[in-house]
mmCIF file of C-alpha atoms in Angstrom:
data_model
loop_
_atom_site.group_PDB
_atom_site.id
_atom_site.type_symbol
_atom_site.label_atom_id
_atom_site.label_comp_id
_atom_site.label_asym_id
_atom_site.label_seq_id
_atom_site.Cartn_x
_atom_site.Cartn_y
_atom_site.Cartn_z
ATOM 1 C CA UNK A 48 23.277 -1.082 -9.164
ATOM 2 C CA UNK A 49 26.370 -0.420 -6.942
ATOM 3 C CA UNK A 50 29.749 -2.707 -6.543
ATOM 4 C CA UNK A 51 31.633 -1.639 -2.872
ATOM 5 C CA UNK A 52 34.885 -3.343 -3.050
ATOM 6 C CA UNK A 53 37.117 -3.299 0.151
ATOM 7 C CA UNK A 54 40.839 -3.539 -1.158
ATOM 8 C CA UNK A 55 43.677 -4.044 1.311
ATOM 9 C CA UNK A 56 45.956 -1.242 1.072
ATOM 10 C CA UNK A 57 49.128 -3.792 0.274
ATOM 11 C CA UNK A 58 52.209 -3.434 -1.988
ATOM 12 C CA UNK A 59 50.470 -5.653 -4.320
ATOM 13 C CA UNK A 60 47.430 -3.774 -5.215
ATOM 14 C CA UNK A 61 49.409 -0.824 -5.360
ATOM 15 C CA UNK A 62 51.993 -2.471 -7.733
ATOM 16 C CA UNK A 63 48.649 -3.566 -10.097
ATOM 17 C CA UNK A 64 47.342 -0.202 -10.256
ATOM 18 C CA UNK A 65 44.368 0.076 -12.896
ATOM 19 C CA UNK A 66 41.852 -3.331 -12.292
ATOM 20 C CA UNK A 67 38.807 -4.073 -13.786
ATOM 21 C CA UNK A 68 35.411 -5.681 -12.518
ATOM 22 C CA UNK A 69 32.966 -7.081 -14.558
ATOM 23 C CA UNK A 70 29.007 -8.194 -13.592
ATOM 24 C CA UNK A 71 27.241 -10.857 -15.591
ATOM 25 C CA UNK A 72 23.433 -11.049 -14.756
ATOM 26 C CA UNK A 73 21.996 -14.445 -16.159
ATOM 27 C CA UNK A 74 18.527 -16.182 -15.794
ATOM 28 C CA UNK A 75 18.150 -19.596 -13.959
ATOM 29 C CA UNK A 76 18.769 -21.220 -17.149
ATOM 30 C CA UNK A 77 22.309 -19.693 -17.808
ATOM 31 C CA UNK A 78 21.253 -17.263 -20.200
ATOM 32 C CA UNK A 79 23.521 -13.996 -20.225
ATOM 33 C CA UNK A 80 20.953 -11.286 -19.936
ATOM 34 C CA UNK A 81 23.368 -8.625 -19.449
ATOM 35 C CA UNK A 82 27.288 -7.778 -18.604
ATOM 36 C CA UNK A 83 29.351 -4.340 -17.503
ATOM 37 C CA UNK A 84 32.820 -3.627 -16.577
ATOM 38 C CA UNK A 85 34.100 -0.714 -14.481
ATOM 39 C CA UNK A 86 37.912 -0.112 -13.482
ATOM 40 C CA UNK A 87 39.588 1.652 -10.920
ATOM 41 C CA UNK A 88 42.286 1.774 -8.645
ATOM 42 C CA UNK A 89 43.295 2.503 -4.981
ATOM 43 C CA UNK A 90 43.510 5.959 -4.127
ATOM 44 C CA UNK A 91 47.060 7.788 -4.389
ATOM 45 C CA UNK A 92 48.722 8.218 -0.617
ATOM 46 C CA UNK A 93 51.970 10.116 -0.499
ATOM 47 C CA UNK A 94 54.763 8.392 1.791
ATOM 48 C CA UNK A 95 54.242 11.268 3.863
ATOM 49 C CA UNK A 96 50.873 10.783 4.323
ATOM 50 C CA UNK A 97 51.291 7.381 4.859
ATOM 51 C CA UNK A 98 53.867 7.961 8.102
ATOM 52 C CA UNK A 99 51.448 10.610 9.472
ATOM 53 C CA UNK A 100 48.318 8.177 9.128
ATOM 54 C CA UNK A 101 50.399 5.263 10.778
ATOM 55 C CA UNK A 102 51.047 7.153 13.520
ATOM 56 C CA UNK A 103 47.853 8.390 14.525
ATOM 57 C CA UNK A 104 45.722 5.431 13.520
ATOM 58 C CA UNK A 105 48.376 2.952 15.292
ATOM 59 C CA UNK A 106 46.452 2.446 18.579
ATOM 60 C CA UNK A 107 43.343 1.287 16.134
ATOM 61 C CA UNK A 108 45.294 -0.856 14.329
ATOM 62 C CA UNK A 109 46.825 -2.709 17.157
ATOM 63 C CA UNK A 110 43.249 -3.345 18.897
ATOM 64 C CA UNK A 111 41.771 -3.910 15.870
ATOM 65 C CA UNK A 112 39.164 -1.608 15.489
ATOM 66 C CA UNK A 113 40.636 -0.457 12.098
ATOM 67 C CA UNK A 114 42.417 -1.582 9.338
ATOM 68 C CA UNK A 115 44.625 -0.421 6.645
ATOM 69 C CA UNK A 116 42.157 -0.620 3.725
ATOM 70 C CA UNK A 117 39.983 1.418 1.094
ATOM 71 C CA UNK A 118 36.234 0.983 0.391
ATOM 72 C CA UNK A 119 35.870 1.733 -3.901
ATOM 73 C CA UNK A 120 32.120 2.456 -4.923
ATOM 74 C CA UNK A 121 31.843 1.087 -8.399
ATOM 75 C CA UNK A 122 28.573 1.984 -10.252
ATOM 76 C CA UNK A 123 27.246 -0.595 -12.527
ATOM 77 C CA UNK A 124 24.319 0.047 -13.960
ATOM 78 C CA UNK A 125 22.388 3.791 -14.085
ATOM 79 C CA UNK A 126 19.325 2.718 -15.487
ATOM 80 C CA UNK A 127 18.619 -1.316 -15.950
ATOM 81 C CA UNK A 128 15.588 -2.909 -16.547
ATOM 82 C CA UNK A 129 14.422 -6.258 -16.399
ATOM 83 C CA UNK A 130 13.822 -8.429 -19.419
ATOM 84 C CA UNK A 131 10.723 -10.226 -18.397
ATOM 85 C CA UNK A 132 10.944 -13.328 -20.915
ATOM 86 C CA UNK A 133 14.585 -13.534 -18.984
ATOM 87 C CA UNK A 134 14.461 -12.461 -15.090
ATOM 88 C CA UNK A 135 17.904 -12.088 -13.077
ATOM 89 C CA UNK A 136 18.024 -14.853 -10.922
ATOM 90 C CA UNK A 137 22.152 -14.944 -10.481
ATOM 91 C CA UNK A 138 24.738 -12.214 -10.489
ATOM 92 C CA UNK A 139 28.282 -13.162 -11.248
ATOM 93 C CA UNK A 140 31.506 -11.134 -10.070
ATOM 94 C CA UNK A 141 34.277 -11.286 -11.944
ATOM 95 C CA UNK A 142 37.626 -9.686 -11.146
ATOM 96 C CA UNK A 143 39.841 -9.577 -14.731
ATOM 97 C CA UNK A 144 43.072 -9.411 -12.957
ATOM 98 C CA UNK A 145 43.365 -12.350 -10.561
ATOM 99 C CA UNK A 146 46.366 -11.300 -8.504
ATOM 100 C CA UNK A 147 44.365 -8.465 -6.931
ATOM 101 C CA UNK A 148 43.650 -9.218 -3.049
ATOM 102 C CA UNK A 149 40.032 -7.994 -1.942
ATOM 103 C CA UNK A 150 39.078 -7.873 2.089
ATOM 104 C CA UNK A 151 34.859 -8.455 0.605
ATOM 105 C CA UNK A 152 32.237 -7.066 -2.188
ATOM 106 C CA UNK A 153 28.852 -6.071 -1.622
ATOM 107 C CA UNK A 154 26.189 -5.270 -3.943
ATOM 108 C CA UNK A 155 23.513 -2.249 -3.222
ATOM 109 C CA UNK A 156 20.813 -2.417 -5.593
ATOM 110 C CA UNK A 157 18.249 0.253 -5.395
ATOM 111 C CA UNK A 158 14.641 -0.107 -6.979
ATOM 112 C CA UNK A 159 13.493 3.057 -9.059
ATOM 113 C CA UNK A 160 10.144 2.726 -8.563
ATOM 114 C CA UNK A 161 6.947 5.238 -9.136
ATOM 115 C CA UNK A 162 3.194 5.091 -8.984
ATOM 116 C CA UNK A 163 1.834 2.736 -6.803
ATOM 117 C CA UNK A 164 4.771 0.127 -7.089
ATOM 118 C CA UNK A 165 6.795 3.248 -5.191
ATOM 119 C CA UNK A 166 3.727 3.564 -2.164
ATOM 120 C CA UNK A 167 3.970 -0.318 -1.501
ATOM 121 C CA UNK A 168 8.007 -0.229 -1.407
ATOM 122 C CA UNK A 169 8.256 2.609 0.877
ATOM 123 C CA UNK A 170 5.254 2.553 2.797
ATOM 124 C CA UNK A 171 4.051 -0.736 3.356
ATOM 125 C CA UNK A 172 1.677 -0.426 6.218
ATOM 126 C CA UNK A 173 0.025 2.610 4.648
ATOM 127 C CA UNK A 174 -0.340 1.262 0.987
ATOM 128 C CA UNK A 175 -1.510 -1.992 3.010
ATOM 129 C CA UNK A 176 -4.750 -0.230 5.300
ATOM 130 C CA UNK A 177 -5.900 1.713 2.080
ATOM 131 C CA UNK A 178 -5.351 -1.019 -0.071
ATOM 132 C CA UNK A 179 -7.915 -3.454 2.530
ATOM 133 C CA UNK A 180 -10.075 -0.931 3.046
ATOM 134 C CA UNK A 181 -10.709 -0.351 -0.104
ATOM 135 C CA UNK A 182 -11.547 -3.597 -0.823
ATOM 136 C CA UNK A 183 -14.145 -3.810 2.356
ATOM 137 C CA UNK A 184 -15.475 -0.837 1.633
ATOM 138 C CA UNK A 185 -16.258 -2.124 -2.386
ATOM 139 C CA UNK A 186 -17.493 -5.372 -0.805
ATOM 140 C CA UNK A 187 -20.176 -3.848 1.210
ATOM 141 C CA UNK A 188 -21.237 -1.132 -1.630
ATOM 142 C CA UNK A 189 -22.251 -4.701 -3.656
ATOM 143 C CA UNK A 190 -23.579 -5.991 -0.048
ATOM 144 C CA UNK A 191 -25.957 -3.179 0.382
ATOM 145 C CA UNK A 192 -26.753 -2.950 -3.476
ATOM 146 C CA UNK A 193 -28.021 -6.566 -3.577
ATOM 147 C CA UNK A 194 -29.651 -6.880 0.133
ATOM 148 C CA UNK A 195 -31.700 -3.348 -1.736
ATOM 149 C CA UNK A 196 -32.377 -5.890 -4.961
ATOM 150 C CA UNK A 197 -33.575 -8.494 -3.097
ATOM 151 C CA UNK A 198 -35.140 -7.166 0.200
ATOM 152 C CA UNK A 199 -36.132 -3.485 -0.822
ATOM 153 C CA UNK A 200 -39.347 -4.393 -2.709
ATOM 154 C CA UNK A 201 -40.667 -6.423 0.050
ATOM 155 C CA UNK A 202 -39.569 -3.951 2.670
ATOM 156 C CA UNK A 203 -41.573 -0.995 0.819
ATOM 157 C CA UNK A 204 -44.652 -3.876 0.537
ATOM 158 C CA UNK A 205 -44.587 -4.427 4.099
ATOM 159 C CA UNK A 206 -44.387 -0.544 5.048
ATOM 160 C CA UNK A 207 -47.409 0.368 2.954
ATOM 161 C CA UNK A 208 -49.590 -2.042 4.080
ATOM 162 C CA UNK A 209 -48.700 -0.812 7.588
ATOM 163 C CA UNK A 210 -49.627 2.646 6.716
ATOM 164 C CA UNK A 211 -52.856 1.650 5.041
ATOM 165 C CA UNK A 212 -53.655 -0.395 8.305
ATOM 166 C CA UNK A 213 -52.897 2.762 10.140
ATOM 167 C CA UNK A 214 -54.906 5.334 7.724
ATOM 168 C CA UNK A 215 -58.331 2.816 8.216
ATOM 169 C CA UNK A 216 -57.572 2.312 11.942
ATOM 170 C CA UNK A 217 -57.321 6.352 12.157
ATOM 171 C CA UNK A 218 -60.557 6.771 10.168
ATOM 172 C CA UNK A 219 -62.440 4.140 12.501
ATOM 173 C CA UNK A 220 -61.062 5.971 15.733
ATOM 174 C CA UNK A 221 -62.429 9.631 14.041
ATOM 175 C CA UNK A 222 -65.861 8.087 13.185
ATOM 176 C CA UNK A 223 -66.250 6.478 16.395
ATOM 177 C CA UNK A 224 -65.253 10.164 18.259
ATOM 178 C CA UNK A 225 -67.738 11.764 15.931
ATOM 179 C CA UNK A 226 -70.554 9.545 16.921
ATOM 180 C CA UNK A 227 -69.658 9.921 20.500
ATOM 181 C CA UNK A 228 -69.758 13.677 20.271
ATOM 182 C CA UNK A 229 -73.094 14.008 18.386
ATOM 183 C CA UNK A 230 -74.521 11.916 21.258
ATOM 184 C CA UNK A 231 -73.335 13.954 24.128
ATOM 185 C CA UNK A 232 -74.485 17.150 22.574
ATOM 186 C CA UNK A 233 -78.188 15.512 21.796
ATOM 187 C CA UNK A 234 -78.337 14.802 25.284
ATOM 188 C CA UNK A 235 -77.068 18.048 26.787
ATOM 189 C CA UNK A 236 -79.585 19.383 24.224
ATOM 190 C CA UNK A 237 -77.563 21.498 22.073
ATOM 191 C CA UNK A 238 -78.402 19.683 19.065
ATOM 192 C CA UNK A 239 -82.123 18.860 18.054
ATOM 193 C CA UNK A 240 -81.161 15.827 16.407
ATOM 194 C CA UNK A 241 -78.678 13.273 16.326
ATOM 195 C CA UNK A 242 -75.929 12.773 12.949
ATOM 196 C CA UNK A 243 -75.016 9.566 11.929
ATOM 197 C CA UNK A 244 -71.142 8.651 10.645
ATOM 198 C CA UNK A 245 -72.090 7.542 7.382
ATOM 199 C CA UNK A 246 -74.219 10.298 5.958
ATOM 200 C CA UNK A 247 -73.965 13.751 8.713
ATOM 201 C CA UNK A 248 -75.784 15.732 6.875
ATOM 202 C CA UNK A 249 -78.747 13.641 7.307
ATOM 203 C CA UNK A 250 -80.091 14.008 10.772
ATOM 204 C CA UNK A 251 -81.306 10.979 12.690
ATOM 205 C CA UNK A 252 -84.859 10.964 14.648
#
């Protein structure tokens, strides 16, 4: 957690030197979860620096593209984590010496995150497409599971009774050939006698 301060450059911050700033993090109750203080001060410019920095930046300073200021990076926190009985909901500035004049203040808070929490908050869309399709693809590994519970059984019923009906229609078809073979060769008389289906070993007269 990060404080930027942008401090006017003016006789009066110079004249207060050292100042300190203070965060308060609190709950939406008021409770004081935590507090820290930093101090600094503007950066030292000699007067000669200052006349040669006039100079050059005084065509920026009269359009207004630029301004006699200094941006101080305060760090506040290295390491925080939140209390989860007691979650930050307000952040509190506090500047301990009030005659200080400040152009704004803005806070940069960056997440340390890792694991999956760090996928989601840097890659959104990605974490998103394997997140849903691992869900579809779990929801039709149990769709395919159950339709095999419930319809396989019947499935396998139906398929052997259609190969049975196959295996006697096949046997009627040979028997049928046989007899019509055994008669053709009886009366292009290459065979004395005549063989029945059910028994051919047993000639007919």
């Amino acid at each position: 957690m990060t404080v930027y301060v942008e401090l006017p450059e003016s006789p009066v911050n110079e004249d207060i030197g050292m100042f300190m700033l203070c965060v308060r993090l609190s709950d939406k109750y008021g409770y004081l979860v935590s507090s820290s203080c930093r101090s600094s001060r503007l950066r030292y410019k000699s007067q000669l620096y200052r006349v040669i920095h006039t100079l050059f930046m005084a065509p920026f300073y009269l359009t207004g593209l630029s301004a006699e200021k200094q941006l101080i990076q305060l760090e506040m926190y290295t390491d925080f984590e939140e209390d989860q009985l007691h979650p930050v909901t307000d952040i509190y500035f506090e500047m301990l010496n009030h005659d200080i004049q400040i152009y704004s203040a803005k806070l940069n808070i960056i997440a340390n995150l890792g694991g999956l929490r760090y996928l989601m908050f840097h890659w959104p869309i990605v974490s998103a497409c394997l997140g849903i399709g691992s869900n579809l693809l779990f929801v039709f590994f149990i769709f395919s599971m159950s339709w095999r519970h419930i319809y396989g059984p019947e499935v396998f019923r139906n398929e052997q009774n259609d190969f049975l009906d196959r295996s006697e229609r096949l046997d009627e078809f040979d028997s049928e050939d046989d007899s019509e073979v055994s008669d053709d060769l009886c009366k292009k008389d290459f065979l004395p006698f005549k063989f029945s289906s059910s028994s051919p070993f047993i000639p007919e007269q």
